[in-house]
């Protein structure tokens, strides 16, 4: 009988309580709570009106703070420069952050979205890009999906998308389809964590991805709204939120680029929905024309 050396590996799972609130849980609860309010309809109209008024109040407060944000941003940058972050290191970090964000947005808008459109519709996505180019330019100039909505609707109507599809999908996309914002929040969270020498685990990266996705759905269609929801993402992983002010110095250009990506994504979604419902739309149109003919005769 021979002795065999065996190595036994024991895995122990520990739960560590952090000082940050459960942001992801709050977002999931808010989605569930809003779904129940929508399901109840008239019975919950008082609660619905209350939260709509509360949302307008907070949007007004945020817009007031935006007017004095340059002073706060300069103060944050000066404080960081006087503490432990060098100017060259900060500029290098911001440059890499901009490069990563723009590269991700370019891949998403020039490869992912056209590929999805082509796979589903089997049509040339560059024709859609050409038809909606005016809306994309307006989005880049205004940095607001809601402000670009009338132009986007007109471009898609000229492209041949049914008006009912446009009226349904585009307003929803302007408030919920914030894919560019979700991408920016993920990159910004990892960048700020690296600035504070915080190593993110795989679980924290997954939490960042989920929280950024859910938070971008609730982001307002106004300029720099993504940085407001970024605070929720940073809080969910316990990363300091002071560096958000530093990112605000370059967000004016990134906000315009991601808004253009959001608008183009809305147009792609509307065109796909139109393609998937083309038969039903043609049947409704023929039935409507037959009814009009019968009434006239």
Coordinates of C-alpha atoms in Angstrom, one line a residue:
X1 CA 0.0 0.0 0.0
X2 CA 1.4 3.3 -1.0
X3 CA 0.7 6.7 0.5
X4 CA -0.8 9.3 -1.7
X5 CA -0.6 13.0 -1.0
X6 CA -3.9 14.6 -1.5
X7 CA -4.5 18.4 -1.5
X8 CA -7.9 19.4 -0.3
X9 CA -9.1 22.9 -1.2
X10 CA -11.8 24.5 0.9
X11 CA -13.8 27.5 -0.4
X12 CA -15.4 29.7 2.1
X13 CA -18.0 32.4 1.1
X14 CA -18.2 35.5 3.2
X15 CA -20.6 38.4 3.0
X16 CA -19.0 41.8 3.6
X17 CA -21.3 44.7 4.5
X18 CA -20.4 47.9 2.8
X19 CA -21.3 51.5 3.8
X20 CA -23.0 52.2 0.5
X21 CA -26.7 51.6 0.1
X22 CA -28.2 48.8 -2.1
X23 CA -28.6 50.9 -5.2
X24 CA -29.4 48.0 -7.5
X25 CA -32.1 46.8 -5.1
X26 CA -33.6 50.3 -5.1
X27 CA -33.7 50.4 -8.9
X28 CA -35.3 47.0 -9.1
X29 CA -37.9 48.0 -6.4
X30 CA -38.6 51.3 -8.3
X31 CA -39.2 49.4 -11.5
X32 CA -41.5 47.0 -9.8
X33 CA -43.3 49.8 -7.9
X34 CA -43.8 51.8 -11.1
X35 CA -45.1 48.6 -12.9
X36 CA -47.7 48.1 -10.2
X37 CA -48.8 51.8 -10.4
X38 CA -49.2 51.4 -14.1
X39 CA -51.2 48.2 -13.7
X40 CA -53.6 49.8 -11.2
X41 CA -54.4 52.6 -13.5
X42 CA -57.0 55.0 -12.2
X43 CA -56.8 53.7 -8.6
X44 CA -53.1 54.8 -8.4
X45 CA -53.4 58.1 -10.3
X46 CA -52.8 60.1 -7.1
X47 CA -49.5 58.4 -6.5
X48 CA -48.6 58.7 -10.2
X49 CA -49.3 62.5 -10.2
X50 CA -47.3 62.9 -7.0
X51 CA -44.2 61.2 -8.5
X52 CA -44.5 63.1 -11.7
X53 CA -44.6 66.4 -9.8
X54 CA -41.7 65.3 -7.7
X55 CA -39.7 64.5 -10.8
X56 CA -40.4 67.9 -12.3
X57 CA -39.3 69.5 -9.0
X58 CA -36.0 67.6 -9.0
X59 CA -35.4 68.3 -12.6
X60 CA -35.8 72.0 -11.9
X61 CA -33.4 71.8 -9.0
X62 CA -30.8 70.0 -11.1
X63 CA -31.1 72.7 -13.9
X64 CA -30.5 75.4 -11.2
X65 CA -27.4 73.6 -10.0
X66 CA -26.2 73.3 -13.6
X67 CA -25.9 77.1 -13.8
X68 CA -23.4 77.2 -10.9
X69 CA -21.7 73.9 -11.8
X70 CA -18.6 75.6 -13.4
X71 CA -17.7 77.1 -10.0
X72 CA -18.1 73.7 -8.3
X73 CA -16.2 71.9 -11.0
X74 CA -13.3 74.3 -10.7
X75 CA -13.3 73.9 -6.9
X76 CA -13.2 70.1 -7.2
X77 CA -10.4 70.2 -9.7
X78 CA -8.4 72.6 -7.5
X79 CA -9.0 70.5 -4.5
X80 CA -7.8 67.3 -6.2
X81 CA -4.7 69.0 -7.6
X82 CA -3.8 70.3 -4.1
X83 CA -4.3 66.9 -2.5
X84 CA -2.9 63.8 -4.2
X85 CA -3.6 64.0 -8.0
X86 CA -1.1 65.6 -10.3
X87 CA -2.1 67.6 -13.3
X88 CA -0.3 65.4 -15.8
X89 CA -1.8 62.3 -14.3
X90 CA -5.3 63.8 -14.3
X91 CA -4.9 64.9 -18.0
X92 CA -3.7 61.4 -18.9
X93 CA -6.6 59.7 -17.2
X94 CA -9.1 62.0 -18.8
X95 CA -7.6 61.5 -22.2
X96 CA -7.7 57.7 -21.9
X97 CA -11.3 58.0 -20.6
X98 CA -12.4 60.1 -23.6
X99 CA -10.6 57.8 -26.0
X100 CA -12.2 54.7 -24.5
X101 CA -15.7 56.2 -24.4
X102 CA -15.6 57.5 -28.0
X103 CA -14.2 54.2 -29.2
X104 CA -17.0 52.3 -27.5
X105 CA -19.7 54.6 -28.8
X106 CA -18.2 54.4 -32.3
X107 CA -18.2 50.6 -32.3
X108 CA -21.8 50.6 -31.0
X109 CA -23.1 53.1 -33.5
X110 CA -21.1 52.0 -36.6
X111 CA -21.0 48.2 -36.1
X112 CA -23.4 46.9 -33.5
X113 CA -26.5 48.9 -34.4
X114 CA -26.1 48.6 -38.2
X115 CA -25.4 44.9 -37.8
X116 CA -28.6 44.4 -35.7
X117 CA -30.6 46.3 -38.3
X118 CA -29.2 44.3 -41.2
X119 CA -29.7 40.9 -39.5
X120 CA -33.3 41.6 -38.7
X121 CA -34.4 43.5 -41.8
X122 CA -31.9 42.4 -44.5
X123 CA -31.7 46.0 -45.6
X124 CA -28.9 48.5 -46.1
X125 CA -28.3 50.3 -42.8
X126 CA -26.4 53.1 -44.5
X127 CA -29.7 54.2 -46.2
X128 CA -31.2 54.6 -42.7
X129 CA -28.2 56.5 -41.5
X130 CA -28.4 58.8 -44.5
X131 CA -32.1 59.4 -43.9
X132 CA -31.6 60.2 -40.2
X133 CA -28.4 62.1 -40.5
X134 CA -30.2 65.5 -39.9
X135 CA -31.6 64.2 -36.6
X136 CA -28.2 62.9 -35.6
X137 CA -26.7 66.4 -36.2
X138 CA -29.4 68.1 -34.2
X139 CA -28.8 65.6 -31.4
X140 CA -25.1 66.5 -31.5
X141 CA -25.9 70.2 -31.4
X142 CA -28.6 70.1 -28.6
X143 CA -27.3 67.2 -26.5
X144 CA -31.0 66.3 -25.8
X145 CA -32.9 63.3 -27.1
X146 CA -36.2 65.0 -26.3
X147 CA -35.3 68.2 -28.2
X148 CA -34.4 66.1 -31.2
X149 CA -37.6 64.2 -31.2
X150 CA -39.6 66.3 -33.7
X151 CA -36.7 66.1 -36.2
X152 CA -36.3 62.3 -35.7
X153 CA -40.0 61.7 -36.3
X154 CA -39.9 63.8 -39.5
X155 CA -36.8 61.9 -40.8
X156 CA -38.3 58.5 -40.1
X157 CA -41.6 59.5 -41.7
X158 CA -39.7 60.5 -44.9
X159 CA -37.8 57.2 -44.7
X160 CA -41.1 55.3 -44.9
X161 CA -41.7 54.2 -41.3
X162 CA -45.4 54.1 -40.4
X163 CA -46.6 57.1 -38.4
X164 CA -48.1 55.0 -35.6
X165 CA -44.8 53.2 -35.1
X166 CA -43.0 56.5 -34.9
X167 CA -45.5 57.9 -32.4
X168 CA -45.1 54.9 -30.2
X169 CA -41.5 53.9 -30.4
X170 CA -39.6 57.2 -30.6
X171 CA -41.0 58.9 -27.5
X172 CA -40.3 55.7 -25.5
X173 CA -36.8 55.6 -27.0
X174 CA -36.1 59.2 -26.1
X175 CA -36.7 58.4 -22.4
X176 CA -35.7 54.7 -22.1
X177 CA -33.2 53.8 -24.8
X178 CA -30.0 55.4 -23.4
X179 CA -27.5 52.9 -24.6
X180 CA -24.8 55.6 -25.0
X181 CA -25.4 56.7 -21.5
X182 CA -25.1 53.1 -20.1
X183 CA -21.8 52.7 -21.9
X184 CA -20.4 55.9 -20.6
X185 CA -21.5 55.2 -17.0
X186 CA -19.7 51.8 -17.1
X187 CA -16.5 53.3 -18.4
X188 CA -16.7 56.3 -16.0
X189 CA -17.2 54.0 -13.0
X190 CA -14.1 51.9 -13.8
X191 CA -12.1 55.1 -14.5
X192 CA -13.0 56.7 -11.2
X193 CA -12.2 53.4 -9.4
X194 CA -8.8 53.4 -11.0
X195 CA -8.2 57.1 -10.0
X196 CA -8.8 56.1 -6.4
X197 CA -6.7 52.9 -6.7
X198 CA -9.7 50.7 -6.1
X199 CA -9.6 47.2 -7.6
X200 CA -13.0 46.1 -8.7
X201 CA -13.9 42.4 -8.4
X202 CA -15.8 40.5 -11.0
X203 CA -19.0 40.8 -8.9
X204 CA -18.5 44.6 -8.7
X205 CA -18.0 44.8 -12.5
X206 CA -21.3 42.9 -13.0
X207 CA -23.0 45.2 -10.5
X208 CA -21.7 48.2 -12.5
X209 CA -23.1 46.8 -15.7
X210 CA -26.5 46.0 -14.3
X211 CA -26.8 49.3 -12.4
X212 CA -25.6 51.4 -15.3
X213 CA -28.2 49.7 -17.6
X214 CA -31.1 50.2 -15.2
X215 CA -30.0 53.7 -14.2
X216 CA -29.7 54.8 -17.9
X217 CA -33.3 53.7 -18.4
X218 CA -34.5 56.3 -15.9
X219 CA -32.1 59.1 -17.0
X220 CA -33.8 62.2 -18.2
X221 CA -33.5 63.3 -21.8
X222 CA -31.6 66.5 -20.9
X223 CA -27.9 67.4 -21.2
X224 CA -25.5 65.7 -18.8
X225 CA -28.2 63.7 -17.1
X226 CA -26.0 60.6 -17.3
X227 CA -23.6 62.1 -14.7
X228 CA -26.5 62.4 -12.3
X229 CA -27.3 58.7 -12.6
X230 CA -23.6 57.9 -12.5
X231 CA -23.7 58.8 -8.8
X232 CA -26.0 55.9 -8.3
X233 CA -23.6 53.5 -10.1
X234 CA -20.6 54.7 -8.0
X235 CA -22.6 54.4 -4.8
X236 CA -23.6 50.8 -5.6
X237 CA -19.9 49.7 -5.6
X238 CA -18.7 51.9 -2.8
X239 CA -16.5 54.2 -4.9
X240 CA -16.1 57.9 -3.9
X241 CA -18.3 60.2 -6.0
X242 CA -16.1 63.3 -5.7
X243 CA -14.4 62.7 -9.0
X244 CA -17.6 63.0 -11.0
X245 CA -17.0 66.8 -11.0
X246 CA -13.7 66.2 -12.8
X247 CA -15.4 64.2 -15.5
X248 CA -17.9 67.0 -15.9
X249 CA -15.1 69.2 -17.5
X250 CA -15.1 67.0 -20.6
X251 CA -18.7 65.8 -20.5
X252 CA -19.9 68.5 -22.8
X253 CA -18.4 66.8 -25.9
X254 CA -19.1 63.2 -24.7
X255 CA -22.7 64.1 -23.9
X256 CA -23.2 65.3 -27.5
X257 CA -21.7 62.1 -28.9
X258 CA -23.7 59.7 -26.8
X259 CA -26.9 61.7 -27.4
X260 CA -26.3 61.2 -31.2
X261 CA -25.8 57.5 -30.6
X262 CA -29.0 57.3 -28.5
X263 CA -31.0 59.1 -31.3
X264 CA -29.6 56.8 -34.0
X265 CA -30.5 53.8 -31.8
X266 CA -34.1 55.0 -31.4
X267 CA -34.3 55.3 -35.2
X268 CA -32.9 51.8 -35.7
X269 CA -35.4 50.5 -33.2
X270 CA -38.4 52.2 -34.9
X271 CA -37.3 50.9 -38.3
X272 CA -37.0 47.3 -36.9
X273 CA -40.4 47.5 -35.3
X274 CA -41.9 48.8 -38.6
X275 CA -40.3 45.9 -40.5
X276 CA -41.5 43.3 -38.0
X277 CA -45.1 44.6 -38.2
X278 CA -45.2 45.4 -42.0
X279 CA -47.8 42.7 -42.7
X280 CA -50.2 43.9 -39.9
X281 CA -49.8 47.5 -41.0
X282 CA -50.5 46.7 -44.6
X283 CA -53.6 44.7 -43.6
X284 CA -54.9 47.6 -41.4
X285 CA -54.3 50.0 -44.3
X286 CA -56.2 47.8 -46.8
X287 CA -59.0 47.2 -44.4
X288 CA -59.3 51.0 -43.7
X289 CA -59.3 51.7 -47.5
X290 CA -62.0 49.1 -48.0
X291 CA -64.2 50.6 -45.3
X292 CA -63.8 54.1 -46.8
X293 CA -64.7 52.8 -50.2
X294 CA -67.8 51.0 -48.8
X295 CA -68.9 54.1 -47.0
X296 CA -68.5 56.3 -50.1
X297 CA -70.5 53.9 -52.3

